XYZ file of N, CA and C in Angstrom:
813
model
N -20.838 -8.841 28.572
C -21.243 -9.827 27.561
C -22.500 -10.547 28.038
N -23.498 -10.643 27.162
C -24.737 -11.325 27.509
C -24.500 -12.826 27.622
N -24.969 -13.416 28.724
C -24.757 -14.836 28.951
C -26.078 -15.582 28.955
N -26.064 -16.788 28.424
C -27.244 -17.639 28.426
C -27.348 -18.324 29.788
N -28.481 -18.134 30.450
C -28.624 -18.543 31.844
C -28.751 -20.051 32.037
N -29.242 -20.752 31.018
C -29.503 -22.189 31.198
C -28.220 -23.011 31.286
N -27.095 -22.432 30.855
C -25.871 -23.213 30.707
C -25.314 -23.714 32.039
N -25.405 -22.899 33.073
C -24.875 -23.299 34.381
C -25.545 -24.581 34.866
N -26.857 -24.633 34.728
C -27.605 -25.813 35.166
C -27.222 -27.040 34.349
N -27.084 -26.876 33.040
C -26.802 -28.028 32.186
C -25.362 -28.511 32.312
N -24.444 -27.601 32.621
C -23.077 -28.033 32.922
C -23.077 -28.903 34.174
N -23.905 -28.525 35.154
C -24.024 -29.320 36.384
C -24.550 -30.717 36.071
N -25.488 -30.811 35.122
C -25.989 -32.124 34.712
C -24.849 -32.980 34.150
N -24.020 -32.375 33.306
C -22.908 -33.113 32.714
C -21.931 -33.607 33.777
N -21.792 -32.842 34.852
C -20.871 -33.238 35.922
C -21.325 -34.510 36.628
N -22.609 -34.871 36.513
C -23.084 -36.129 37.096
C -22.366 -37.328 36.473
N -21.933 -37.157 35.214
C -21.263 -38.264 34.528
C -19.962 -38.629 35.233
N -19.291 -37.623 35.777
C -18.055 -37.900 36.521
C -18.351 -38.726 37.769
N -19.470 -38.455 38.413
C -19.861 -39.228 39.605
C -20.029 -40.697 39.239
N -20.688 -40.930 38.098
C -20.910 -42.309 37.642
C -19.580 -42.978 37.303
N -18.703 -42.272 36.586
C -17.415 -42.847 36.184
C -16.556 -43.180 37.395
N -16.533 -42.283 38.369
C -15.736 -42.525 39.576
C -16.289 -43.686 40.393
N -17.613 -43.798 40.429
C -18.235 -44.924 41.132
C -17.908 -46.240 40.420
N -17.863 -46.200 39.083
C -17.525 -47.402 38.312
C -16.077 -47.819 38.560
N -15.191 -46.850 38.703
C -13.790 -47.155 39.005
C -13.683 -47.896 40.334
N -14.465 -47.459 41.309
C -14.474 -48.117 42.629
C -14.961 -49.566 42.499
N -16.009 -49.765 41.692
C -16.527 -51.123 41.491
C -15.486 -52.012 40.814
N -14.767 -51.451 39.852
C -13.709 -52.219 39.182
C -12.618 -52.615 40.171
N -12.257 -51.703 41.032
C -11.233 -51.989 42.047
C -11.688 -53.074 43.008
N -13.000 -53.190 43.179
C -13.559 -54.229 44.052
C -13.832 -55.526 43.298
N -13.461 -55.544 42.011
C -13.654 -56.759 41.219
C -15.035 -56.907 40.626
N -15.857 -55.871 40.719
C -17.236 -55.926 40.197
C -17.265 -55.395 38.758
N -16.697 -56.181 37.844
C -16.577 -55.737 36.452
C -17.927 -55.555 35.768
N -18.831 -56.512 35.975
C -20.149 -56.437 35.327
C -20.917 -55.213 35.819
N -20.887 -55.005 37.126
C -21.582 -53.852 37.703
C -20.975 -52.536 37.188
N -19.650 -52.505 37.103
C -18.975 -51.290 36.636
C -19.368 -50.962 35.203
N -19.416 -51.989 34.347
C -19.761 -51.714 32.950
C -21.228 -51.338 32.798
N -22.075 -51.888 33.644
C -23.488 -51.485 33.614
C -23.602 -50.000 33.949
N -22.787 -49.550 34.885
C -22.810 -48.137 35.276
C -22.280 -47.234 34.164
N -21.166 -47.636 33.539
C -20.591 -46.789 32.492
C -21.476 -46.765 31.245
N -22.103 -47.905 30.928
C -23.032 -47.941 29.792
C -24.211 -47.008 30.047
N -24.747 -47.082 31.259
C -25.852 -46.189 31.616
C -25.403 -44.734 31.580
N -24.182 -44.499 32.046
C -23.649 -43.141 32.052
C -23.502 -42.565 30.656
N -23.109 -43.408 29.694
C -22.958 -42.922 28.333
C -24.303 -42.552 27.717
N -25.320 -43.368 27.984
C -26.668 -43.042 27.493
C -27.166 -41.746 28.131
N -26.915 -41.584 29.424
C -27.309 -40.371 30.135
C -26.569 -39.152 29.580
N -25.276 -39.319 29.291
C -24.481 -38.233 28.722
C -25.071 -37.768 27.395
N -25.464 -38.711 26.574
C -26.048 -38.368 25.280
C -27.356 -37.596 25.472
N -28.164 -38.027 26.449
C -29.415 -37.328 26.732
C -29.177 -35.916 27.229
N -28.201 -35.750 28.106
C -27.879 -34.411 28.613
C -27.327 -33.517 27.504
N -26.535 -34.100 26.617
C -25.985 -33.343 25.494
C -27.108 -32.825 24.598
N -28.044 -33.691 24.284
C -29.185 -33.278 23.447
C -29.993 -32.194 24.137
N -30.230 -32.359 25.438
C -30.972 -31.353 26.190
C -30.243 -30.022 26.249
N -28.935 -30.088 26.371
C -28.100 -28.875 26.402
C -28.266 -28.093 25.105
N -28.121 -28.791 23.967
C -28.254 -28.142 22.656
C -29.628 -27.497 22.537
N -30.654 -28.256 22.849
C -32.034 -27.766 22.695
C -32.313 -26.558 23.576
N -31.922 -26.633 24.853
C -32.268 -25.574 25.789
C -31.477 -24.289 25.547
N -30.189 -24.414 25.203
C -29.432 -23.176 24.988
C -29.879 -22.482 23.706
N -30.246 -23.255 22.681
C -30.739 -22.645 21.442
C -32.128 -22.046 21.646
N -32.938 -22.713 22.455
C -34.255 -22.182 22.788
C -34.123 -20.855 23.527
N -33.191 -20.796 24.494
C -32.988 -19.554 25.243
C -32.449 -18.448 24.328
N -31.580 -18.805 23.408
C -31.049 -17.828 22.449
C -32.191 -17.159 21.691
N -33.121 -17.952 21.202
C -34.249 -17.392 20.442
C -35.123 -16.536 21.341
N -35.343 -16.974 22.582
C -36.169 -16.194 23.504
C -35.522 -14.838 23.807
N -34.194 -14.812 23.937
C -33.489 -13.544 24.171
C -33.669 -12.618 22.971
N -33.548 -13.187 21.775
C -33.762 -12.401 20.553
C -35.183 -11.853 20.516
N -36.151 -12.697 20.869
C -37.549 -12.251 20.896
C -37.745 -11.108 21.890
N -37.196 -11.270 23.075
C -37.363 -10.247 24.120
C -36.723 -8.918 23.734
N -35.641 -8.990 22.942
C -34.927 -7.769 22.557
C -35.674 -6.981 21.488
N -36.623 -7.628 20.802
C -37.391 -6.927 19.783
C -36.523 -6.364 18.668
N -35.677 -7.206 18.102
C -34.735 -6.764 17.069
C -35.463 -6.560 15.743
N -35.160 -5.456 15.073
C -35.795 -5.173 13.788
C -35.391 -6.195 12.730
N -36.269 -6.390 11.758
C -36.080 -7.432 10.747
C -34.777 -7.301 9.977
N -34.360 -6.077 9.685
C -33.172 -5.919 8.855
C -31.882 -6.320 9.568
N -31.950 -6.572 10.880
C -30.784 -7.006 11.642
C -30.782 -8.514 11.914
N -31.910 -9.150 11.645
C -32.033 -10.585 11.890
C -31.351 -11.354 10.760
N -30.603 -12.417 11.088
C -29.975 -13.229 10.029
C -31.005 -13.705 9.005
N -30.637 -13.673 7.753
C -31.558 -14.076 6.683
C -32.007 -15.521 6.850
N -31.112 -16.359 7.388
C -31.471 -17.766 7.576
C -32.603 -17.910 8.591
N -32.594 -17.077 9.627
C -33.657 -17.118 10.634
C -34.970 -16.636 10.035
N -34.902 -15.576 9.263
C -36.106 -15.056 8.598
C -36.684 -16.092 7.637
N -35.806 -16.793 6.933
C -36.262 -17.805 5.986
C -37.011 -18.923 6.683
N -36.456 -19.416 7.806
C -37.129 -20.469 8.574
C -38.483 -19.991 9.074
N -38.519 -18.757 9.562
C -39.766 -18.194 10.086
C -40.804 -18.061 8.980
N -40.363 -17.598 7.824
C -41.296 -17.401 6.720
C -41.827 -18.731 6.201
N -40.979 -19.756 6.170
C -41.437 -21.090 5.757
C -42.560 -21.582 6.663
N -42.404 -21.341 7.963
C -43.439 -21.745 8.919
C -44.738 -20.990 8.646
N -44.613 -19.700 8.379
C -45.798 -18.877 8.109
C -46.523 -19.327 6.846
N -45.740 -19.697 5.831
C -46.330 -20.161 4.570
C -47.099 -21.457 4.783
N -46.523 -22.362 5.577
C -47.212 -23.626 5.864
C -48.537 -23.372 6.582
N -48.532 -22.437 7.523
C -49.773 -22.091 8.219
C -50.777 -21.456 7.260
N -50.278 -20.623 6.360
C -51.127 -19.959 5.369
C -51.831 -20.988 4.483
N -51.101 -22.026 4.114
C -51.684 -23.075 3.274
C -52.806 -23.819 3.998
N -52.729 -23.798 5.322
C -53.787 -24.451 6.118
C -54.853 -23.427 6.545
N -54.874 -22.316 5.827
C -55.870 -21.257 6.034
C -55.734 -20.573 7.395
N -54.507 -20.601 7.933
C -54.206 -19.857 9.154
C -53.322 -18.685 8.744
N -53.972 -17.576 8.387
C -53.292 -16.482 7.696
C -52.738 -15.399 8.623
N -53.126 -15.411 9.888
C -52.770 -14.305 10.775
C -51.254 -14.129 10.914
N -50.537 -15.229 11.150
C -49.090 -15.126 11.350
C -48.392 -14.695 10.062
N -48.871 -15.192 8.935
C -48.301 -14.806 7.643
C -48.494 -13.309 7.408
N -49.700 -12.824 7.657
C -49.981 -11.401 7.439
C -49.150 -10.510 8.351
N -48.997 -10.925 9.622
C -48.181 -10.151 10.561
C -46.719 -10.120 10.120
N -46.253 -11.245 9.617
C -44.862 -11.312 9.168
C -44.626 -10.389 7.979
N -45.535 -10.404 7.023
C -45.408 -9.525 5.853
C -45.401 -8.062 6.289
N -46.318 -7.688 7.195
C -46.362 -6.302 7.685
C -45.061 -5.931 8.393
N -44.533 -6.841 9.195
C -43.293 -6.568 9.936
C -42.104 -6.387 8.997
N -42.056 -7.216 7.956
C -40.979 -7.092 6.982
C -41.064 -5.767 6.224
N -42.279 -5.381 5.839
C -42.465 -4.139 5.082
C -42.129 -2.913 5.928
N -42.415 -2.991 7.233
C -42.208 -1.848 8.126
C -40.947 -1.967 8.984
N -40.163 -3.000 8.712
C -38.931 -3.238 9.466
C -39.173 -3.251 10.978
N -40.179 -4.011 11.377
C -40.484 -4.188 12.795
C -39.944 -5.529 13.278
N -40.034 -5.729 14.574
C -39.560 -6.994 15.155
C -40.566 -8.107 14.921
N -40.051 -9.322 14.892
C -40.877 -10.515 14.780
C -40.717 -11.359 16.038
N -41.692 -12.215 16.293
C -41.585 -13.181 17.386
C -41.366 -14.551 16.755
N -40.215 -15.131 17.030
C -39.847 -16.393 16.407
C -40.261 -17.582 17.275
N -40.495 -18.692 16.603
C -40.898 -19.924 17.278
C -39.654 -20.595 17.849
N -39.379 -20.336 19.132
C -38.154 -20.827 19.766
C -38.089 -22.351 19.760
N -39.210 -22.995 20.020
C -39.239 -24.458 20.082
C -38.896 -25.062 18.727
N -39.434 -24.481 17.670
C -39.185 -25.020 16.329
C -37.746 -24.776 15.885
N -37.232 -23.580 16.143
C -35.888 -23.241 15.700
C -34.815 -24.014 16.461
N -35.125 -24.460 17.675
C -34.131 -25.168 18.491
C -34.348 -26.685 18.503
N -35.263 -27.172 17.680
C -35.617 -28.595 17.698
C -34.453 -29.465 17.242
N -34.115 -30.445 18.052
C -33.048 -31.394 17.709
C -33.604 -32.718 17.204
N -34.934 -32.880 17.287
C -35.583 -34.148 16.959
C -35.038 -35.282 17.828
N -34.654 -34.910 19.065
C -34.132 -35.866 20.058
C -32.913 -36.618 19.550
N -32.162 -36.004 18.645
C -31.015 -36.689 18.060
C -29.928 -35.662 17.739
N -28.958 -35.471 18.635
C -27.944 -34.426 18.442
C -26.835 -34.838 17.482
N -27.207 -35.153 16.248
C -26.225 -35.551 15.248
C -25.443 -34.340 14.756
N -24.355 -34.600 14.062
C -23.557 -33.529 13.470
C -24.420 -32.688 12.535
N -25.193 -33.347 11.682
C -26.028 -32.621 10.721
C -27.084 -31.775 11.419
N -27.710 -32.317 12.461
C -28.749 -31.566 13.168
C -28.189 -30.346 13.883
N -27.024 -30.496 14.506
C -26.408 -29.363 15.197
C -26.014 -28.280 14.195
N -25.381 -28.683 13.095
C -25.019 -27.716 12.055
C -26.253 -26.997 11.520
N -27.338 -27.759 11.337
C -28.567 -27.179 10.785
C -29.169 -26.147 11.735
N -29.200 -26.462 13.031
C -29.757 -25.529 14.011
C -28.966 -24.229 14.024
N -27.648 -24.343 14.081
C -26.821 -23.135 14.159
C -26.840 -22.333 12.863
N -26.994 -23.017 11.738
C -27.087 -22.285 10.474
C -28.368 -21.457 10.425
N -29.405 -21.885 11.144
C -30.641 -21.098 11.214
C -30.402 -19.737 11.874
N -29.353 -19.668 12.684
C -29.029 -18.413 13.376
C -27.925 -17.643 12.651
N -27.598 -18.072 11.444
C -26.556 -17.394 10.685
C -25.161 -17.765 11.128
N -25.009 -18.908 11.822
C -23.694 -19.387 12.271
C -23.372 -20.641 11.463
N -22.581 -20.476 10.417
C -22.315 -21.574 9.494
C -21.105 -22.405 9.928
N -21.178 -23.709 9.630
C -20.055 -24.637 9.835
C -19.506 -24.560 11.265
N -20.409 -24.518 12.239
C -19.979 -24.300 13.625
C -19.104 -25.435 14.144
N -19.427 -26.685 13.807
C -18.638 -27.808 14.302
C -17.268 -27.868 13.637
N -17.200 -27.483 12.378
C -15.899 -27.402 11.705
C -15.023 -26.346 12.373
N -15.603 -25.184 12.628
C -14.858 -24.085 13.236
C -14.297 -24.475 14.602
N -15.123 -25.075 15.441
C -14.685 -25.453 16.783
C -13.687 -26.611 16.736
N -13.869 -27.529 15.796
C -12.938 -28.656 15.664
C -11.561 -28.166 15.239
N -11.521 -27.259 14.275
C -10.243 -26.715 13.814
C -9.505 -26.025 14.949
N -10.266 -25.325 15.799
C -9.670 -24.583 16.900
C -9.225 -25.496 18.040
N -10.127 -26.345 18.498
C -9.864 -27.132 19.709
C -8.974 -28.345 19.481
N -8.921 -28.837 18.238
C -8.107 -30.024 17.952
C -6.875 -29.687 17.110
N -6.651 -28.395 16.872
C -5.486 -27.934 16.096
C -5.377 -28.651 14.752
N -6.494 -28.740 14.063
C -6.525 -29.398 12.759
C -6.191 -28.402 11.658
N -5.574 -28.904 10.589
C -5.218 -28.038 9.462
C -6.417 -27.762 8.571
N -7.273 -28.773 8.399
C -8.467 -28.601 7.562
C -9.488 -29.669 7.908
N -10.698 -29.493 7.416
C -11.786 -30.435 7.701
C -12.211 -31.220 6.466
N -11.496 -31.028 5.347
C -11.907 -31.683 4.110
C -10.725 -32.342 3.406
N -10.988 -33.491 2.806
C -10.066 -34.127 1.881
C -10.589 -33.926 0.466
N -9.672 -33.866 -0.481
C -10.073 -33.779 -1.881
C -9.852 -35.148 -2.518
N -10.941 -35.763 -2.978
C -10.865 -37.094 -3.563
C -10.937 -37.003 -5.081
N -10.065 -37.726 -5.736
C -10.028 -37.733 -7.195
C -11.322 -38.289 -7.772
N -11.711 -37.782 -8.936
C -12.873 -38.320 -9.633
C -12.577 -39.703 -10.211
N -11.294 -40.053 -10.235
C -10.906 -41.378 -10.726
C -11.061 -42.379 -9.584
N -12.172 -43.063 -9.557
C -12.449 -44.049 -8.522
C -11.605 -45.310 -8.756
N -11.648 -46.212 -7.797
C -10.890 -47.464 -7.943
C -11.340 -48.246 -9.173
N -12.655 -48.319 -9.373
C -13.176 -49.061 -10.532
C -12.742 -48.407 -11.839
N -12.811 -47.060 -11.872
C -12.402 -46.348 -13.078
C -10.904 -46.495 -13.317
N -10.137 -46.474 -12.231
C -8.682 -46.641 -12.346
C -8.337 -47.998 -12.952
N -9.041 -49.039 -12.522
C -8.809 -50.383 -13.071
C -9.147 -50.437 -14.554
N -10.244 -49.756 -14.924
C -10.662 -49.756 -16.323
C -9.640 -49.032 -17.196
N -9.136 -47.897 -16.702
C -8.123 -47.134 -17.437
C -6.853 -47.963 -17.589
N -6.508 -48.682 -16.546
C -5.300 -49.521 -16.582
C -5.433 -50.619 -17.628
N -6.635 -51.200 -17.724
C -6.884 -52.235 -18.736
C -6.761 -51.660 -20.140
N -7.355 -50.472 -20.340
C -7.348 -49.846 -21.662
C -5.954 -49.386 -22.073
N -5.130 -49.036 -21.082
C -3.773 -48.565 -21.396
C -2.812 -49.717 -21.645
N -3.281 -50.944 -21.448
C -2.468 -52.126 -21.750
C -1.183 -52.212 -20.959
N -1.202 -51.680 -19.718
C -0.016 -51.742 -18.878
C 0.989 -50.635 -19.139
N 0.679 -49.736 -20.071
C 1.564 -48.605 -20.365
C 1.403 -47.567 -19.249
N 2.420 -47.443 -18.391
C 2.323 -46.561 -17.224
C 2.163 -45.109 -17.635
N 2.927 -44.684 -18.643
C 2.838 -43.287 -19.084
C 1.459 -42.972 -19.643
N 0.914 -43.901 -20.411
C -0.430 -43.705 -20.971
C -1.462 -43.657 -19.856
N -1.322 -44.586 -18.906
C -2.252 -44.627 -17.770
C -2.222 -43.297 -17.014
N -1.036 -42.830 -16.655
C -0.913 -41.590 -15.896
C -1.420 -40.393 -16.695
N -1.218 -40.434 -18.019
C -1.702 -39.352 -18.872
C -3.214 -39.295 -18.910
N -3.850 -40.450 -18.992
C -5.309 -40.507 -19.009
C -5.900 -40.024 -17.678
N -5.293 -40.484 -16.585
C -5.756 -40.057 -15.262
C -5.596 -38.547 -15.099
N -4.451 -38.027 -15.529
C -4.193 -36.585 -15.419
C -5.190 -35.787 -16.251
N -5.543 -36.316 -17.431
C -6.502 -35.629 -18.305
C -7.877 -35.562 -17.650
N -8.281 -36.657 -17.034
C -9.587 -36.692 -16.351
C -9.594 -35.734 -15.171
N -8.509 -35.757 -14.373
C -8.462 -34.906 -13.180
C -8.350 -33.425 -13.536
N -7.761 -33.119 -14.687
C -7.703 -31.713 -15.094
C -9.048 -31.214 -15.599
N -9.840 -32.137 -16.114
C -11.162 -31.779 -16.625
C -12.190 -31.722 -15.505
N -12.137 -32.685 -14.602
C -13.096 -32.735 -13.493
C -12.323 -32.680 -12.175
N -12.423 -31.576 -11.486
C -11.696 -31.389 -10.228
C -12.192 -32.366 -9.173
N -11.344 -32.621 -8.196
C -11.671 -33.582 -7.149
C -12.837 -33.132 -6.286
N -13.488 -34.108 -5.663
C -14.630 -33.838 -4.790
C -14.150 -33.614 -3.359
N -14.700 -32.584 -2.730
C -14.374 -32.333 -1.326
C -15.210 -33.256 -0.441
N -14.547 -33.939 0.454
C -15.241 -34.837 1.375
C -14.891 -34.454 2.797
N -15.918 -34.236 3.606
C -15.718 -33.807 4.982
C -15.082 -34.918 5.811
N -14.034 -34.589 6.502
C -13.334 -35.562 7.335
C -14.099 -35.748 8.648
N -14.186 -36.969 9.109
C -14.827 -37.250 10.404
C -13.757 -37.167 11.482
N -13.376 -35.958 11.805
C -12.341 -35.701 12.806
C -12.862 -34.657 13.787
N -12.084 -34.410 14.848
C -12.481 -33.406 15.825
C -13.800 -33.760 16.495
N -14.656 -32.767 16.626
C -15.933 -32.987 17.308
C -16.874 -33.871 16.491
N -16.638 -33.958 15.187
C -17.499 -34.800 14.360
C -17.381 -36.261 14.789
N -16.147 -36.734 15.009
C -15.962 -38.126 15.403
C -16.404 -38.340 16.848
N -16.245 -37.329 17.701
C -16.711 -37.442 19.093
C -18.220 -37.678 19.116
N -18.954 -36.867 18.346
C -20.416 -36.992 18.299
C -20.820 -38.301 17.634
N -20.176 -38.639 16.516
C -20.505 -39.880 15.804
C -20.369 -41.090 16.719
N -19.261 -41.169 17.440
C -19.017 -42.332 18.291
C -19.960 -42.370 19.487
N -20.243 -41.194 20.053
C -21.183 -41.141 21.171
C -22.546 -41.676 20.750
N -23.044 -41.208 19.605
C -24.369 -41.628 19.149
C -24.384 -43.092 18.717
N -23.297 -43.523 18.087
C -23.232 -44.925 17.657
C -23.311 -45.866 18.864
N -22.533 -45.575 19.899
C -22.533 -46.434 21.084
C -23.833 -46.306 21.856
N -24.381 -45.075 21.918
C -25.679 -44.894 22.577
C -26.747 -45.751 21.903
N -26.761 -45.733 20.571
C -27.766 -46.500 19.833
C -27.591 -47.997 20.035
N -26.344 -48.464 20.037
C -26.091 -49.891 20.245
C -26.559 -50.334 21.622
N -26.304 -49.509 22.641
C -26.729 -49.845 24.006
C -28.252 -49.784 24.122
N -28.837 -48.703 23.593
C -30.278 -48.504 23.733
C -31.087 -49.560 22.997
N -30.535 -50.068 21.881
C -31.279 -51.041 21.067
C -30.782 -52.470 21.246
N -29.883 -52.673 22.203
C -29.413 -54.017 22.503
C -28.639 -54.671 21.380
N -27.897 -53.866 20.608
C -27.142 -54.400 19.471
C -25.749 -54.831 19.930
N -25.690 -56.018 20.537
C -24.410 -56.507 21.033
C -24.082 -55.917 22.395
N -22.957 -56.365 22.932
C -22.542 -55.924 24.264
C -21.423 -54.903 24.114
N -21.727 -53.651 24.427
C -20.746 -52.575 24.301
C -20.024 -52.406 25.626
N -18.691 -52.451 25.580
C -17.897 -52.284 26.793
C -17.389 -50.847 26.833
N -17.725 -50.122 27.907
C -17.317 -48.730 28.090
C -16.475 -48.633 29.356
N -15.234 -48.209 29.229
C -14.394 -48.042 30.414
C -14.716 -46.699 31.086
N -14.457 -46.585 32.369
C -14.657 -45.300 33.043
C -13.827 -44.185 32.408
N -12.614 -44.540 31.983
C -11.737 -43.542 31.354
C -12.333 -43.037 30.045
N -12.938 -43.949 29.280
C -13.587 -43.549 28.023
C -14.784 -42.648 28.296
N -15.556 -43.001 29.302
C -16.721 -42.191 29.659
C -16.299 -40.795 30.085
N -15.251 -40.704 30.906
C -14.752 -39.411 31.360
C -14.223 -38.572 30.194
N -13.469 -39.213 29.297
C -12.901 -38.496 28.154
C -14.007 -37.960 27.249
N -15.044 -38.773 27.042
C -16.162 -38.333 26.195
C -16.911 -37.188 26.859
N -17.085 -37.288 28.169
C -17.763 -36.216 28.905
C -16.994 -34.915 28.783
N -15.674 -34.959 28.946
C -14.863 -33.738 28.860
C -14.936 -33.135 27.459
N -14.924 -33.974 26.422
C -15.020 -33.481 25.048
C -16.370 -32.827 24.791
N -17.432 -33.473 25.256
C -18.779 -32.929 25.063
C -18.946 -31.623 25.833
N -18.406 -31.564 27.050
C -18.518 -30.338 27.842
C -17.766 -29.186 27.172
N -16.581 -29.473 26.634
C -15.821 -28.430 25.943
C -16.554 -27.977 24.689
N -17.164 -28.917 23.980
C -17.950 -28.576 22.793
C -19.123 -27.688 23.169
N -19.826 -28.042 24.233
C -20.969 -27.239 24.674
C -20.542 -25.818 25.017
N -19.410 -25.691 25.683
C -18.913 -24.356 26.024
C -18.616 -23.551 24.757
N -18.045 -24.220 23.758
C -17.764 -23.548 22.498
C -19.023 -23.117 21.779
N -20.046 -23.971 21.800
C -21.319 -23.641 21.154
C -22.013 -22.483 21.861
N -21.963 -22.499 23.181
C -22.537 -21.401 23.955
C -21.855 -20.085 23.590
N -20.531 -20.125 23.503
C -19.783 -18.915 23.167
C -20.176 -18.377 21.791
N -20.403 -19.289 20.836
C -20.820 -18.855 19.497
C -22.166 -18.129 19.553
N -23.088 -18.652 20.343
C -24.404 -18.010 20.467
C -24.295 -16.671 21.187
N -23.478 -16.617 22.230
C -23.334 -15.358 22.975
C -22.643 -14.291 22.136
N -21.682 -14.698 21.310
C -21.044 -13.750 20.404
C -22.045 -13.235 19.375
N -22.952 -14.114 18.947
C -23.982 -13.691 17.993
C -24.926 -12.679 18.624
N -25.232 -12.867 19.901
C -26.112 -11.924 20.607
C -25.466 -10.543 20.702
N -24.145 -10.498 20.848
C -23.456 -9.203 20.902
C -23.661 -8.440 19.590
N -23.630 -9.195 18.481
C -23.829 -8.579 17.167
C -25.274 -8.113 16.998
N -26.206 -8.961 17.451
C -27.627 -8.663 17.256
C -28.144 -7.615 18.230
N -27.605 -7.627 19.455
C -28.099 -6.732 20.493
C -26.924 -5.935 21.048
N -26.573 -4.818 20.431
C -25.452 -4.009 20.928
C -25.691 -3.554 22.358
N -24.627 -3.423 23.159
C -24.773 -2.990 24.559
C -25.485 -1.647 24.700
N -25.389 -0.812 23.653
C -26.016 0.515 23.726
C -27.530 0.472 23.609
N -28.054 -0.699 23.163
C -29.510 -0.803 22.993
C -30.174 -0.932 24.362
N -30.970 0.034 24.719
C -31.626 0.020 26.038
C -33.135 -0.157 25.934
N -33.728 0.426 24.917
C -35.168 0.333 24.768
C -35.484 -0.472 23.513
N -35.937 -1.718 23.666
C -36.253 -2.515 22.479
C -37.462 -1.954 21.757
N -37.488 -2.065 20.409
C -38.652 -1.592 19.655
C -39.863 -2.442 19.940
N -41.017 -1.929 19.606
C -42.276 -2.636 19.864
C -42.371 -3.869 18.964
N -42.772 -4.991 19.543
C -42.900 -6.238 18.793
C -44.217 -6.245 18.062
N -44.157 -6.602 16.775
C -45.378 -6.668 15.978
C -46.165 -7.928 16.291
């Protein structure tokens, strides 16, 4: 199985968080509460930075591996081709036609393309749920955080179905029905049969882990109040993020198996 080489180094970076948490525990035992919380707060900000770097670097390496393999266009995920073509069109509009012309020729002749690894792996320095989902969807890996959350947290589903009858609408229907319960329920049932409920993504599993990490990071970084982080909380967040990273790496490596079969020994010429 093809492995992404950058992961070993970045896992080691994440392990630094344990050093900080353990040092904070020692400070707490010595009665140095302020010092301990300064360490855990710093550790959480560092964890967020390492997480963002992990996402960016492993996705960048994934694209570089694809580039080196010289995979023909008809095997590349359509989402990746779409992102690449959008970039070429933007360059074309600025009268930089070479990349656009090469892309068109490669598509017509089913040759390999060279993708912009930096652009495809860009996190915008903010590893939000939406940004991570967007990056992985560029590689043809849809709903990656939902998939990993369902697996690792043993969740039944990632969505709730909310009725189209909002609280305000429910109150209005109740007023119009004059307190008649049967009439009220009949009206609500008629509306719900006509307009099906809206699916709303639940903030559970890795979604809530990422949301809380970024929320606390932002509060600390921007001085929005005094955030108290226990060593145990820092350790738990680190373990969750590390497990998530391992899951994301596995998704990319599984994708490489599909894109680059083991039997492929001589990559085609890159256009």
